[in-house]
Amino acid sequence: MDNNKAGKIKDTYENIDSLLPFYSNTQSTAKISNCIEKQILVSAVFDEINILKIVSNKEHKGKEKIKLEILHKIENDDEQEITALDITANGRYLTYISQAQLVTIRDLNTPDFEIKKTFKISSPSYCVVSDLKSSNLLAIGCTDGSISVYDIENAYITHTFKGHGGIISSMKLYGELENLNDWYLLSGDTNGTLKVWDLMKRKQLYSIQEHQSAIRGVDVRKTSDEDFAVVSGGRDDILNVYTMKSSQSRNKKAIKVLKTIPTGLQIEACGFINNDYLYTAGGDGIYNVYNIEDNGKPLFKTAKPLEDLFIVAVIPQYSDITFNDVTGFHLVYSDQTISKIDLKNIFDKSQKTISITYNIAGNHGTIADMRFVGPSLNKLALATNSNTLRVVPIDDNKFECEMYEAHTDLLNSLDATEDGYWIVTASKDNSAVLWQYNYKSDSFKPYCKFVGHIGSITAVALPNIPQQIQQQRRKEEGPDSKFFAPPKWVITASADMTIKKWSVPQQINTESLTIVSNSDFTRKAHDKDINSIDVSPNDAYLATASYDKTCKIWNVSDLEQITTLQGHKRGLWDVKFCQYDKLLVTSSGDKTCKIWSFKENDQFKQVGTLQGHSNAVQRAFFINGSKQVVSCGAEGLLKIWSLVNNEFECLKTLDAHNNRIWAMLSRDDGEYLVSADADGVFQIWKDNSEEEQEKQMLEKKREVEEEQSLNNYLRNGDWLNAFYLALKLDHPMRMYNVLNQCVSVNENNDVNEYIFNEQLDKAISNLDDEQLLILVKRCRDWNTNAKTFHIAGKVIRCILLNYNITHLIEIKGLVKVINTIVPYLTRHYNRLDNLLEDTYILDYCLSDMDNNIV
């Protein structure tokens, strides 16, 4: 193998960044503070609460760009899953409730987000809301039908309401700071009953049952001095609009149904946009806008997702802290994604559907495959357990997510051209879609769809050479180049055990998605599922890896088989060609990778095996030219291998995942690595081998210099500097040699005056707490050996003579070290005592011998 096509060996990687799920709890819904001036997002991952700040940036190519910053992560003290959480409209107070029925309120304006109050409630709660105007009142609805209203600032329960016969499923706190008479709590339960409570009179004001199922959304809006409009929506697909009189009205029939709108969709949230329009959201993942005066169909709506989703919450956004003017809404979906829609887009009649401003992905789920895409290759295209193609701007804002729909089932894999302008995705819906980058909108759109397999498409591949030519042409023409010709062909592999080669149409119908149903070639490839395919750098060969334990090599031009590579004991997960040499690597469930070489006459042979993984190897590819391979496995580890001189040695193991690593890729020939696992956790690694080598060289140089300085001090009898340098080096034997030589030199002096000498005794008496702890630890090491314990005894004696025992006890960790010294001191004392006793026996024997001689 030619291993001279790259730089130095990469043997050290640093974990420089990560992308972790910040919202994956299905019981508690993520919440966002309502004021656009201070947008705080709170979400839960089981028993962990994440607090993030949403910062809006300037528009880029007609899009609003946002940036998320993680402010804090809170571990729930009782380690129970979070069932409900809420943040006040002004973004100050966070409330969360656990399965243990413990309510915790934190003040986010304090440096460490200090706990303001914790208390227990009577039964579990899945519904908690705060009022909009004052951001001080908190309503907690429980499964036993009771509701508690809590004053956050003054830390006490102001109201307790009972009367519902079912679980509290929705609530709304309404109040006006300028009119204390109009403060109400509206609540709905799973039996379809809506109740209105007067907070000033502390009693139930109205009760009405117009739903046959759980009420999931309720809102109220003041229309005149005595009149209110109320809306409720339930899982019975019904939206009811009521007119309600204030508590000051003398009208006996103070609440009545104004109109009933059958929506045909399950309602999970509803509310008023203004006096003329209201919204619903829920089933099919659609946000609908209705005119209050009409009984017909919705006027505006968002596009229906191809994936089976529903909206679990809608959070209004207001322009300022008066909370009067709505500027937009955040939609929270069941797959833990959050979408923003602006008010101006809702009433834009030029659009068929309401456009999404941006998306935030709380959890990507299992990552099956990924590629770098975009003109600067600064975005990450993901194939996840979702119907949508997800593109994450990993360098700019890793929490934002672009979502593109064309598939009707989960994505299995994807591939991208080297320039990042084209993506092809493979799905369980038996189709593959080619996506094109749109420079003006900085987004991707479907170009054409390949249909013809009778099984799930498991792998896809794109050509290399044409895209390299295009990349060079765009480089020559500059940033204004419009040369975006599509790849000439696409190759797909399917669960029907066949591979197909498709010609990509150069002209398409822009009105609808072009369907390609006729492939150029179809070949029966394997006896079991095909997990991976890869095309050689010169587009001459195609490699396929299958569960049938074989890797097959094909001619790309006509898909004729060239050879079969055998040797693995279990099914293959991955295959990759080397970009710089005639090599390829296969990954298998038998916990190994195999390296294969090939020549011009299409002869392939195995040249080595990489062994070291404790579970199946999911991915492997070449880095650093052809010198190295990086692999990842089901045990959650990455391994860096060296192929230099055919040693096939594991140089480094990287551990940062807790689950199977499904996807991995590199950038800049191994300068950066990105790994992603089944939990949706991304880890980003950077090669710092050269920095580490320089650091080690400097450290070695420093050690040599200090060692030489220490020897010079000892040779010159400079015990003070030798002691301080040995203490700095913190090496047991260096320190011992300094003290021992000092004792040897001064052994003829008056030992009653100094333990070591005047300088050393004074130096030991002036040590700070940290240096003192280090010295005592060294005494612990010396005290374990009968040859060195005498120096430890002298040092301990010197310390006890110069330091107050109270001061020594206060040094953190010192008492623990001393406790380990005492048993060895006792052993040494007993040994010396026995030796002394033996000398008495010797004296007795000598005396007895003298007497006998006489």
C-alpha atoms as one frame of an Amber mdcrd trajectory, in Angstrom:
protein
   0.000   0.000   0.000   1.198   3.497  -0.826   1.038   5.366   2.463   2.866
   8.509   1.383  -0.141  10.467   0.162  -1.004  12.289   3.374   0.524  13.995
   6.351   1.513  12.811   9.768  -0.381  10.135  11.651  -3.542  11.359  13.362
  -3.596   9.663  16.757  -5.283  12.207  19.023  -8.749  13.721  18.680 -10.399
  16.279  20.909 -14.163  16.399  21.478 -14.729  20.076  20.578 -18.538  20.224
  20.416 -21.690  18.176  20.748 -25.365  18.366  19.861 -27.590  16.704  22.441
 -31.376  16.348  22.470 -32.834  19.144  24.603 -36.481  18.105  24.251 -37.543
  14.475  24.197 -40.111  14.174  26.979 -43.512  13.093  25.670 -45.348  13.823
  28.947 -44.447  17.486  29.354 -44.724  19.980  26.492 -41.954  22.495  25.817
 -42.884  26.091  26.628 -41.600  29.471  25.413 -42.021  32.792  27.195 -44.562
  34.975  25.383 -42.616  38.235  25.086 -40.584  38.484  21.868 -38.113  40.783
  23.664 -37.065  37.907  25.937 -37.752  34.495  24.456 -36.810  31.696  26.862
 -37.474  28.093  25.845 -37.807  25.427  28.534 -38.038  21.718  27.785 -37.474
  18.383  29.459 -35.453  15.270  28.692 -36.891  12.769  31.167 -35.771  14.186
  34.558 -33.571  16.963  33.145 -34.822  20.470  32.359 -33.079  22.520  29.674
 -33.287  26.308  29.575 -32.423  27.985  26.261 -32.477  31.550  25.007 -33.810
  32.292  21.517 -31.984  35.169  19.849 -33.364  36.490  16.558 -30.782  37.493
  13.975 -31.246  39.575  10.847 -32.953  38.024   7.869 -30.765  36.022   5.501
 -32.004  35.526   1.941 -35.563  36.360   2.968 -35.530  34.123   6.062 -35.502
  35.030   9.724 -32.500  33.436  11.372 -32.401  32.567  15.048 -29.702  31.343
  17.384 -30.246  29.201  20.465 -28.016  29.434  23.502 -28.192  26.904  26.335
 -28.361  28.911  29.540 -28.610  26.111  32.059 -29.375  22.447  32.610 -31.249
  21.446  35.738 -31.244  17.936  37.155 -34.494  17.141  38.940 -33.585  16.469
  42.571 -36.049  13.609  43.037 -34.872  11.959  39.759 -38.458  11.550  38.599
 -39.666  12.264  35.070 -41.153  15.704  34.467 -44.923  15.596  33.825 -45.620
  19.328  33.335 -43.685  22.556  33.080 -44.356  26.235  32.427 -42.523  29.538
  32.148 -44.124  32.880  32.946 -44.847  35.278  30.090 -42.013  37.615  31.090
 -39.528  34.730  31.189 -38.698  35.059  34.876 -40.169  32.054  36.692 -39.875
  28.407  35.699 -42.262  25.848  37.182 -41.961  22.087  36.750 -43.810  19.137
  38.278 -42.449  15.610  38.590 -44.097  12.210  38.803 -43.504  12.381  42.564
 -46.062  15.273  42.619 -43.360  17.728  43.650 -43.762  21.291  42.347 -40.551
  23.330  41.960 -40.445  27.044  41.119 -37.140  28.652  40.086 -36.236  32.304
  39.586 -34.408  32.598  36.251 -33.232  36.125  37.053 -30.874  34.820  39.751
 -27.335  33.739  38.785 -27.816  30.025  39.520 -31.560  29.924  38.806 -32.228
  29.483  42.499 -35.227  27.555  43.803 -37.880  29.946  45.068 -40.323  27.333
  46.373 -41.003  23.607  46.397 -44.184  21.942  47.612 -46.209  18.762  47.134
 -49.620  18.521  45.503 -52.437  16.082  46.202 -52.291  14.128  42.921 -50.298
  14.012  39.682 -50.504  17.005  37.371 -50.136  17.243  33.607 -51.429  20.792
  33.193 -49.897  24.001  34.576 -50.349  27.578  33.280 -49.416  31.093  34.390
 -51.277  34.344  33.787 -50.238  36.609  30.934 -50.430  40.097  32.431 -48.788
  39.877  35.855 -46.644  36.731  35.369 -47.311  36.044  39.046 -50.287  33.684
  39.279 -49.841  29.977  38.598 -52.656  27.454  38.113 -51.996  23.755  38.667
 -54.588  21.252  37.459 -54.501  17.753  38.911 -55.788  14.339  37.905 -58.290
  14.324  40.795 -60.092  17.324  39.266 -58.769  19.891  41.725 -57.071  23.169
  40.804 -54.646  25.175  42.938 -53.796  28.812  42.210 -50.413  29.908  43.521
 -48.989  33.386  44.135 -45.358  33.102  43.003 -44.001  36.352  44.469 -45.562
  35.883  47.895 -45.141  32.083  47.874 -48.556  30.864  49.001 -51.652  29.152
  47.547 -54.372  31.745  46.974 -57.209  29.480  45.753 -58.186  25.829  45.713
 -61.076  24.874  43.424 -62.855  21.514  43.343 -65.791  20.509  41.192 -64.499
  18.798  38.066 -65.401  15.155  37.671 -62.448  14.327  35.428 -58.764  15.063
  34.900 -57.937  18.703  34.256 -56.899  18.821  30.591 -56.733  22.575  29.840
 -56.721  25.909  31.679 -56.532  29.643  30.997 -55.832  32.418  33.524 -57.261
  35.800  32.541 -56.829  39.105  34.319 -56.473  42.851  33.810 -54.077  44.874
  35.914 -56.262  47.982  35.616 -59.487  46.165  36.587 -59.217  43.817  39.560
 -62.844  42.709  39.228 -62.193  40.787  36.023 -59.854  37.978  37.062 -60.991
  34.541  35.926 -59.768  30.984  35.607 -61.236  28.858  32.819 -60.722  25.097
  33.052 -61.678  22.096  30.970 -61.621  18.410  31.884 -61.590  15.034  30.144
 -65.379  14.738  30.504 -65.927  17.750  28.246 -66.976  20.166  31.024 -65.901
  23.806  30.878 -65.931  25.806  34.124 -65.311  29.490  34.818 -64.004  30.474
  38.253 -64.085  33.993  39.694 -60.743  34.609  41.426 -62.007  37.701  43.256
 -65.142  36.031  44.671 -63.304  32.711  45.078 -66.127  30.621  43.640 -67.366
  28.896  40.498 -69.054  31.374  38.191 -70.268  29.195  35.309 -70.248  25.552
  34.221 -71.217  24.246  30.803 -70.763  20.918  29.003 -70.774  21.164  25.210
 -68.061  18.611  24.420 -68.173  14.831  24.356 -64.460  14.369  24.936 -61.513
  16.044  26.625 -61.226  19.810  26.235 -57.644  20.479  25.146 -57.795  24.202
  24.385 -59.553  27.160  25.955 -59.146  30.933  25.565 -61.001  34.117  26.513
 -61.000  37.650  25.120 -62.790  40.781  26.313 -65.135  42.318  23.722 -66.876
  45.041  25.814 -67.154  46.248  29.414 -69.394  43.310  30.403 -68.932  40.863
  27.535 -66.288  38.255  26.870 -65.744  35.850  23.987 -64.701  32.326  24.968
 -63.492  29.525  22.704 -62.959  25.842  23.552 -61.743  22.949  21.433 -61.720
  19.253  22.199 -60.738  15.840  20.986 -64.291  15.388  19.720 -63.227  17.559
  16.716 -65.562  20.362  17.858 -64.733  24.065  18.240 -67.224  26.013  20.372
 -67.442  29.800  20.569 -69.269  31.247  23.578 -70.390  34.648  24.747 -69.872
  35.244  28.462 -70.940  38.015  30.811 -68.616  39.353  33.488 -69.190  38.580
  37.159 -70.661  42.069  37.583 -73.450  41.396  35.085 -76.966  40.641  36.317
 -77.817  38.515  33.291 -78.920  35.104  34.590 -77.919  33.241  31.440 -74.439
  34.660  31.546 -72.713  32.090  29.272 -74.088  30.498  26.124 -72.836  28.854
  22.942 -72.615  31.347  20.112 -71.658  28.817  17.444 -70.293  25.306  17.019
 -67.769  24.539  14.267 -67.057  20.887  13.384 -63.418  20.921  12.317 -63.038
  17.287  11.323 -59.696  17.201  13.144 -58.724  16.476  16.724 -58.096  19.798
  18.512 -55.126  20.034  20.889 -54.944  23.847  21.068 -57.145  26.802  20.181
 -57.345  30.514  20.878 -57.962  34.029  19.599 -55.638  35.834  17.199 -57.649
  39.061  17.473 -61.313  40.061  17.699 -62.057  38.665  14.230 -59.993  35.498
  13.923 -59.234  32.419  15.972 -57.043  29.386  15.447 -57.091  25.635  16.045
 -54.282  23.090  15.926 -53.914  19.391  16.579 -54.667  16.425  14.360 -52.749
  15.972  11.084 -50.266  18.593  12.296 -52.259  21.461  10.745 -52.668  24.987
  12.127 -56.042  26.437  10.970 -57.324  30.020  11.048 -61.084  30.716  11.186
 -63.134  33.877  10.909 -65.332  34.152  14.012 -68.284  35.279  11.909 -68.101
  32.299   9.552 -69.163  28.713  10.173 -67.377  27.287   7.159 -63.932  26.036
   6.314 -60.721  27.563   7.649 -59.501  30.627   5.753 -55.797  29.859   6.126
 -53.839  26.794   7.154 -50.349  25.353   7.261 -49.421  22.546   4.896 -50.232
  19.052   6.099 -47.041  17.173   6.965 -46.489  13.944   5.054 -45.423  12.432
   8.359 -48.117  11.340  10.840 -47.801  14.229  13.309 -50.041  16.364  15.456
 -49.560  19.728  17.145 -49.563  19.430  20.941 -49.330  23.137  21.827 -49.522
  26.622  20.319 -47.663  29.436  22.095 -48.543  33.052  21.113 -45.769  35.637
  20.830 -46.352  39.311  21.683 -44.485  42.420  20.596 -43.821  43.761  24.116
 -44.544  43.217  27.817 -48.039  44.728  27.560 -49.045  41.458  25.807 -51.648
  43.152  23.632 -50.395  42.676  20.059 -49.772  39.154  18.752 -46.813  38.937
  16.339 -46.739  35.195  15.720 -47.015  31.698  17.151 -44.724  28.798  18.036
 -46.164  25.393  17.099 -44.978  22.436  19.186 -45.240  19.104  17.331 -45.455
  15.575  18.662 -41.985  14.735  17.283 -40.452  17.403  19.564 -39.914  19.958
  16.810 -40.970  23.581  17.218 -42.002  25.753  14.248 -42.449  29.525  14.146
 -45.114  31.269  12.045 -45.367  35.052  11.792 -48.625  36.997  11.811 -47.797
  38.571   8.452 -47.474  35.106   6.913 -50.791  33.925   8.371 -52.827  36.460
   6.355 -50.636  36.395   3.241 -53.186  35.562   0.521 -50.462  35.152  -2.104
 -49.421  31.882  -0.475 -51.478  28.687  -0.724 -50.524  27.717   2.813 -49.066
  29.544   5.821 -45.270  29.515   5.512 -42.997  28.412   8.333 -40.439  31.016
   9.447 -38.016  28.578  11.074 -37.851  25.178  12.748 -36.158  24.075  15.961
 -35.443  20.372  16.415 -35.565  19.302  20.038 -34.628  15.734  19.209 -33.579
  14.225  15.891 -34.143  10.645  17.042 -32.032   7.841  15.584 -29.541   9.121
  13.013 -29.260   6.568  10.209 -26.980   8.516   7.867 -25.581  12.016   7.287
 -23.544  14.100   4.825 -22.055  17.588   4.647 -24.024  19.717   2.163 -24.411
  23.316   1.033 -22.034  25.521  -0.985 -19.604  25.779   1.940 -20.295  22.251
   3.202 -21.330  23.839   6.508 -24.669  22.062   6.786 -25.437  18.517   7.843
 -28.074  16.542   5.923 -29.655  13.861   8.095 -31.559  10.660   7.440 -33.489
   9.981  10.639 -36.474   7.938  11.779 -38.652  10.589  10.147 -40.207  11.155
   6.725 -38.483  14.505   6.316 -35.009  15.321   5.078 -33.450  17.359   7.860
 -30.647  19.833   7.180 -28.856  21.328  10.199 -26.581  24.397   9.895 -24.068
  22.715  12.170 -21.504  25.549  12.050 -23.890  28.504  12.459 -26.800  27.292
  14.587 -26.843  23.606  15.409 -30.299  23.745  17.048 -32.106  25.106  13.994
 -33.349  22.613  11.441 -34.518  22.897   7.845 -37.146  20.266   7.001 -37.988
  19.103   3.486 -40.799  16.738   2.559 -41.147  14.384  -0.378 -41.215  10.925
   1.215 -44.126   9.184   2.900 -42.075   6.868   5.107 -38.856   6.879   7.113
 -35.480   7.636   5.530 -32.905   4.843   5.488 -29.862   6.556   4.020 -28.650
   9.402   1.842 -25.729  10.537  -0.251 -24.507  13.922  -1.462 -22.209  15.206
  -4.168 -18.788  16.487  -3.184 -19.800  20.089  -3.886 -22.832  19.793  -1.555
 -25.372  21.005  -4.160 -27.203  17.690  -4.682 -28.622  15.167  -2.189 -30.287
  11.835  -2.843 -32.385  10.179  -0.126 -33.560   6.574   0.221 -36.792   5.751
   2.013 -38.935   2.899   3.225 -41.636   4.112   0.820 -39.694   2.245  -1.951
 -38.563   5.476  -3.589 -35.483   7.701  -3.823 -35.586  11.492  -4.215 -32.914
  13.752  -5.715 -32.746  17.198  -4.089 -31.287  20.360  -5.623 -29.781  23.303
  -3.767 -31.442  26.666  -4.475 -28.885  29.435  -4.161 -31.404  32.297  -3.918
 -33.396  30.825  -1.034 -30.467  28.953   0.551 -32.580  25.799   0.694 -33.112
  22.458  -1.007 -36.054  21.418  -3.154 -36.956  18.038  -4.692 -35.690  17.665
  -8.258 -37.039  14.251  -9.243 -38.231  10.986  -7.720 -37.127   7.448  -8.632
 -39.831   4.794  -8.343 -39.517   1.141  -9.318 -38.274  -0.973  -6.433 -40.742
  -3.327  -4.758 -38.986  -3.077  -1.397 -37.612  -0.445   0.891 -34.616   1.385
  -0.602 -31.746   0.839   1.795 -28.798   2.627   0.143 -28.079   5.207  -2.571
 -25.012   6.566  -4.358 -24.129   9.495  -6.630 -21.243   9.908  -9.118 -18.003
  11.676  -8.240 -16.279  12.845 -11.422 -18.995  15.074 -12.978 -19.447  16.947
  -9.720 -15.699  17.535  -9.446 -15.747  19.095 -12.932 -18.695  21.298 -12.006
 -17.024  22.326  -8.786 -13.928  23.425 -10.729 -16.060  25.357 -13.239 -17.948
  27.202 -10.497 -14.598  28.016  -8.863 -13.361  29.520 -12.145 -16.562  31.509
 -12.783 -16.734  32.896  -9.250 -19.562  33.143  -6.687 -22.116  34.251  -9.317
 -21.779  31.023 -11.255 -25.122  29.382 -12.051 -23.636  26.098 -13.193 -25.709
  23.565 -11.259 -26.107  20.700 -13.719 -27.570  17.597 -12.057 -25.584  14.353
 -11.712 -25.904  12.029 -14.702 -27.074   8.983 -12.771 -28.173   7.611  -9.409
 -27.681   4.066  -8.128 -30.066   2.558  -5.578 -30.101  -0.669  -3.558 -33.219
  -2.162  -2.062 -34.588  -4.733   0.353 -35.819  -6.583  -2.768 -32.103  -7.561
  -3.120 -31.650  -5.667  -6.367 -29.592  -2.675  -7.425 -30.739  -0.186 -10.072
 -28.996   2.492 -12.078 -31.138   5.479 -13.078 -30.470   8.270 -15.548 -31.231
  11.692 -14.106 -33.369  13.890 -16.394 -31.567  17.081 -17.357 -34.865  18.963
 -17.814 -37.756  18.617 -15.366 -41.298  19.843 -14.880 -41.140  22.724 -12.433
 -44.885  22.580 -11.686 -44.784  19.116 -10.105 -42.254  16.577  -8.949 -40.821
  14.652 -11.902 -41.210  10.874 -11.525 -38.576   8.565 -13.018 -40.006   5.052
 -13.241 -37.678   3.352 -15.750 -34.178   2.367 -14.682 -31.289   1.827 -17.106
 -30.111  -1.393 -15.459 -31.464  -3.728 -12.788 -29.440  -6.544 -11.243 -30.181
  -9.189  -8.633 -27.311  -8.395  -6.296 -27.488 -10.370  -3.031 -29.430 -13.033
  -1.179 -30.207 -10.746   1.769 -30.720  -7.045   2.462 -28.143  -4.647   1.021
 -26.980  -2.285   3.765 -24.509  -0.067   1.952 -23.202   0.857  -1.479 -20.287
   3.055  -2.554 -18.815   4.289  -5.833 -15.082   4.444  -6.464 -13.478   7.890
  -6.945 -13.152   7.378 -10.712 -16.783   6.164 -11.038 -15.591   2.835 -12.444
 -16.599   0.466  -9.647 -19.610  -0.005  -7.391 -19.297  -1.926  -4.116 -22.313
  -3.406  -2.318 -22.339  -4.753   1.250 -25.036  -7.148   2.394 -26.337  -9.216
   5.293 -25.328 -12.314   3.303 -21.718 -11.772   4.575 -20.375 -10.747   1.151
 -19.256  -7.591  -0.594 -19.682  -7.563  -4.356 -17.893  -5.369  -6.886 -19.754
  -4.184  -9.994 -18.924  -2.276 -13.136 -20.751   1.071 -12.875 -21.296   1.451
 -16.629 -23.560  -1.608 -17.008 -23.835  -3.024 -13.444 -22.124  -6.256 -14.445
 -20.582  -8.138 -11.501 -16.793  -8.253 -11.363 -16.063 -10.256  -8.221 -17.274
 -11.243  -4.766 -15.291 -10.494  -1.607 -15.709 -13.159   1.056 -14.191 -13.588
   4.491 -16.508 -12.020   7.025 -18.346 -14.354   9.409 -21.441 -12.171   9.785
 -23.434  -9.698   7.721 -21.812  -6.528   6.415 -22.942  -3.077   7.538 -20.809
  -0.760   5.436 -18.334  -0.508   2.562 -16.174   2.454   1.506 -13.572   3.096
  -1.195 -10.404   5.007  -0.433 -10.226   8.356  -2.239  -6.427   8.264  -2.631
  -5.518   4.630  -3.264  -6.875   1.395  -4.706  -8.293   0.226  -1.407 -11.672
  -0.383   0.172 -12.803  -1.241   3.698 -15.747  -3.373   4.780 -17.439  -3.343
   8.193 -19.203  -6.352   9.643 -21.270  -7.689  12.479 -18.369 -10.054  13.274
 -16.696  -7.074  15.093 -14.018  -6.602  12.422 -13.122  -4.429   9.446 -11.281
  -5.848   6.467  -9.007  -3.931   4.121  -9.025  -4.963   0.444  -6.749  -3.861
  -2.408  -7.335  -4.126  -6.137  -5.315  -3.768  -9.329  -6.019  -2.674 -12.877
  -7.020  -6.203 -13.921  -9.911  -6.137 -11.443  -8.192  -8.481  -9.007  -9.197
  -7.838  -5.387  -7.471  -9.346  -2.378  -7.637  -8.981   1.385  -4.597  -7.255
   2.870  -5.536  -6.931   6.523  -8.104  -7.184   9.309  -8.844  -4.606  11.974
  -9.798  -6.310  15.244 -10.655  -4.577  18.504 -14.341  -3.717  18.606 -16.444
  -5.560  21.161 -19.602  -5.389  19.039 -20.679  -4.999  15.429 -18.788  -2.394
  13.378 -21.347  -0.027  11.839 -19.180   2.329   9.764 -15.569   2.612   8.601
 -13.732   4.815   6.108 -10.235   5.998   5.203  -8.693   9.226   6.485  -5.299
  10.866   6.170  -4.941   9.673   2.586  -4.652   5.922   2.789  -2.654   5.844
   6.003  -5.512   5.396   8.442  -9.035   4.123   8.998 -11.623   5.325  11.461
 -14.414   2.979  12.542 -17.386   3.052  14.897 -19.376   0.275  16.484 -22.527
  -0.764  18.248 -20.756  -0.419  21.607 -20.641   3.367  21.092 -16.881   3.664
  20.472 -14.826   5.209  17.678 -11.444   3.709  16.875  -8.561   5.275  14.965
  -6.396   2.735  13.111  -2.997   2.963  11.456  -2.297   1.089   8.209   1.332
   2.222   7.968   3.663  -0.706   7.172   0.635  -3.026   7.294   0.588  -2.878
  11.092  -3.241  -2.448  11.347  -2.848  -1.054  14.861  -5.518   0.735  16.909
  -3.977   4.077  17.911  -6.842   5.648  19.804 -10.326   4.844  21.106 -12.802
   7.722  21.419 -15.629   7.306  23.907 -18.469   9.854  24.088 -21.608   7.887
  23.159 -23.924   5.757  25.268 -25.653   3.960  22.411 -25.006   2.412  19.006
 -23.299   4.771  16.550 -25.221   4.530  13.287 -23.635   7.369  11.328 -20.163
   8.873  11.040 -18.350  11.078   8.541 -15.214  13.165   8.189 -14.278  16.538
   6.773 -10.937  17.732   5.421  -9.586  14.173   5.169 -10.024  13.402   8.849
  -9.275  16.835  10.287 -12.802  16.760  11.731 -15.019  13.789  12.582 -18.745
  13.796  13.290 -20.467  10.821  14.936 -24.158  10.329  15.694 -25.906   7.578
  17.640 -29.311   6.022  18.183 -30.155   8.562  20.920 -29.775  11.488  18.524
 -26.492  12.586  20.143 -23.872  14.190  17.865 -20.216  14.462  18.804 -17.753
  16.609  16.849 -14.058  15.737  17.021 -11.003  17.673  15.879  -7.587  16.245
  15.158  -5.085  17.799  17.563  -2.265  15.315  17.065   0.307  17.950  16.173
  -0.684  20.169  19.088  -0.515  17.194  21.428   2.895  16.178  20.109   4.199
  19.732  20.528   2.753  19.819  24.005   4.438  16.545  24.908   7.761  17.751
  23.492   7.555  20.984  25.484   6.601  19.030  28.583   9.508  16.650  28.097
  11.869  19.566  27.524  10.621  21.256  30.667  11.059  18.062  32.690  14.645
  17.654  31.455  15.470  21.261  32.299  13.921  21.021  35.747  15.647  17.703
  36.405  18.968  19.289  35.470  18.258  22.277  37.710  17.429  19.923  40.579
  20.696  18.011  40.127  22.609  21.289  40.066  20.969  22.437  43.292  21.820
  19.140  44.991  25.405  19.225  43.726  25.847  22.779  45.044  24.123  22.053
  48.341  21.327  24.559  47.626  18.800  22.613  49.700  16.177  25.362  49.802
  15.774  25.742  46.013  16.076  21.985  45.571  13.240  21.471  48.058  10.925
  23.986  46.380  11.607  22.610  42.902  11.038  19.015  44.054   7.794  20.123
  45.703   6.703  21.748  42.426   7.518  18.608  40.441   5.447  16.602  42.952
   7.467  13.413  42.451   7.937  11.186  45.553  11.506  10.028  44.898  12.825
  13.432  43.808  11.574  14.968  47.044  12.913  12.014  49.039  16.370  12.329
  47.485  16.512  16.037  48.378  15.590  15.459  52.025  17.672  12.293  52.384
  20.826  13.914  50.979  20.264  16.892  53.251  20.071  14.541  56.271  23.204
  12.667  55.138  25.206  15.886  54.747  24.111  17.271  58.103  24.133  14.033
  60.134  27.141  15.179  62.192  25.389  18.404  63.239  23.449  18.880  66.442
  20.209  17.042  65.670  18.449  18.511  68.677  18.665  21.969  67.164  17.365
  21.258  63.605  15.570  18.296  62.023  17.058  18.859  58.535  18.840  22.216
  58.624  17.901  25.764  59.418  16.782  26.657  55.870  14.684  23.530  55.237
  13.022  23.586  58.650  12.041  27.211  58.081  10.800  26.458  54.543   8.586
  23.599  55.778   7.163  25.859  58.492   6.124  28.487  55.881   4.292  26.273
  53.365   0.765  27.172  52.261  -2.098  24.707  52.693  -1.831  23.249  49.182
   1.939  22.673  49.456   1.479  21.212  52.924  -1.079  18.713  51.635   1.295
  17.665  48.821   4.147  17.148  51.294   1.980  15.033  53.615   0.888  12.894
  50.652   4.550  12.279  49.825   5.096  11.253  53.454   2.290   8.755  53.020
   4.145   7.220  50.059   7.492   7.051  51.853   5.940   5.673  55.023   4.866
   2.455  53.302   8.497   1.387  52.804  10.860   0.405  55.631  13.779   1.910
  53.703  12.255   5.392  53.366   9.952   5.754  56.365  12.577   7.531  58.489
  12.421  10.616  56.210   8.619  10.581  56.468   8.937  10.550  60.247  11.274
  13.537  60.230   8.963  15.543  57.958   5.899  14.743  60.087   7.803  15.742
  63.200   8.821  19.037  61.591   5.208  19.743  60.586   3.815  18.975  64.045
   6.411  21.216  65.712   5.657  24.209  63.456   1.887  24.040  62.851  -1.088
  24.277  65.158  -3.105  21.069  65.177  -6.323  23.083  64.681  -4.949  24.561
  61.470  -3.943  21.134  60.171  -7.423  19.713  60.765  -8.988  22.541  58.747
  -6.956  21.712  55.610  -9.307  19.826  53.297  -8.219  16.214  52.748  -5.299
  16.300  55.196  -6.961  14.262  57.944  -7.852  11.539  55.462  -4.195  11.268
  54.375  -2.970  11.182  57.979  -5.404   8.363  58.758  -3.670   6.275  56.072
  -0.256   7.056  57.581  -1.085   5.945  61.143  -1.336   2.139  60.502   2.121
   2.072  58.885   3.579   4.149  61.712   2.187   1.615  64.169   3.758  -1.204
  62.149   7.153   0.547  62.053   6.984   1.214  65.808   6.211  -2.441  66.554
   9.049  -3.574  64.294  11.554  -1.284  66.030  10.224  -2.333  69.439  10.788
  -5.984  68.520  14.297  -5.152  67.324  15.025  -3.403  70.610  13.711  -6.425
  72.499  15.958  -8.652  70.416  18.966  -6.527  71.447  18.141  -7.236  75.108
  18.211 -10.969  74.386  21.555 -10.513  72.650  22.891  -8.612  75.684  21.659
 -11.400  77.949  23.346 -14.067  75.823  26.652 -12.172  75.766  26.498 -11.630
  79.529  25.763 -15.312  80.115  28.626 -16.317  77.864  31.014 -14.038  79.835
  29.935 -15.612  83.120  30.490 -19.134  81.813  33.929 -18.236  80.524  34.905
 -16.844  83.921
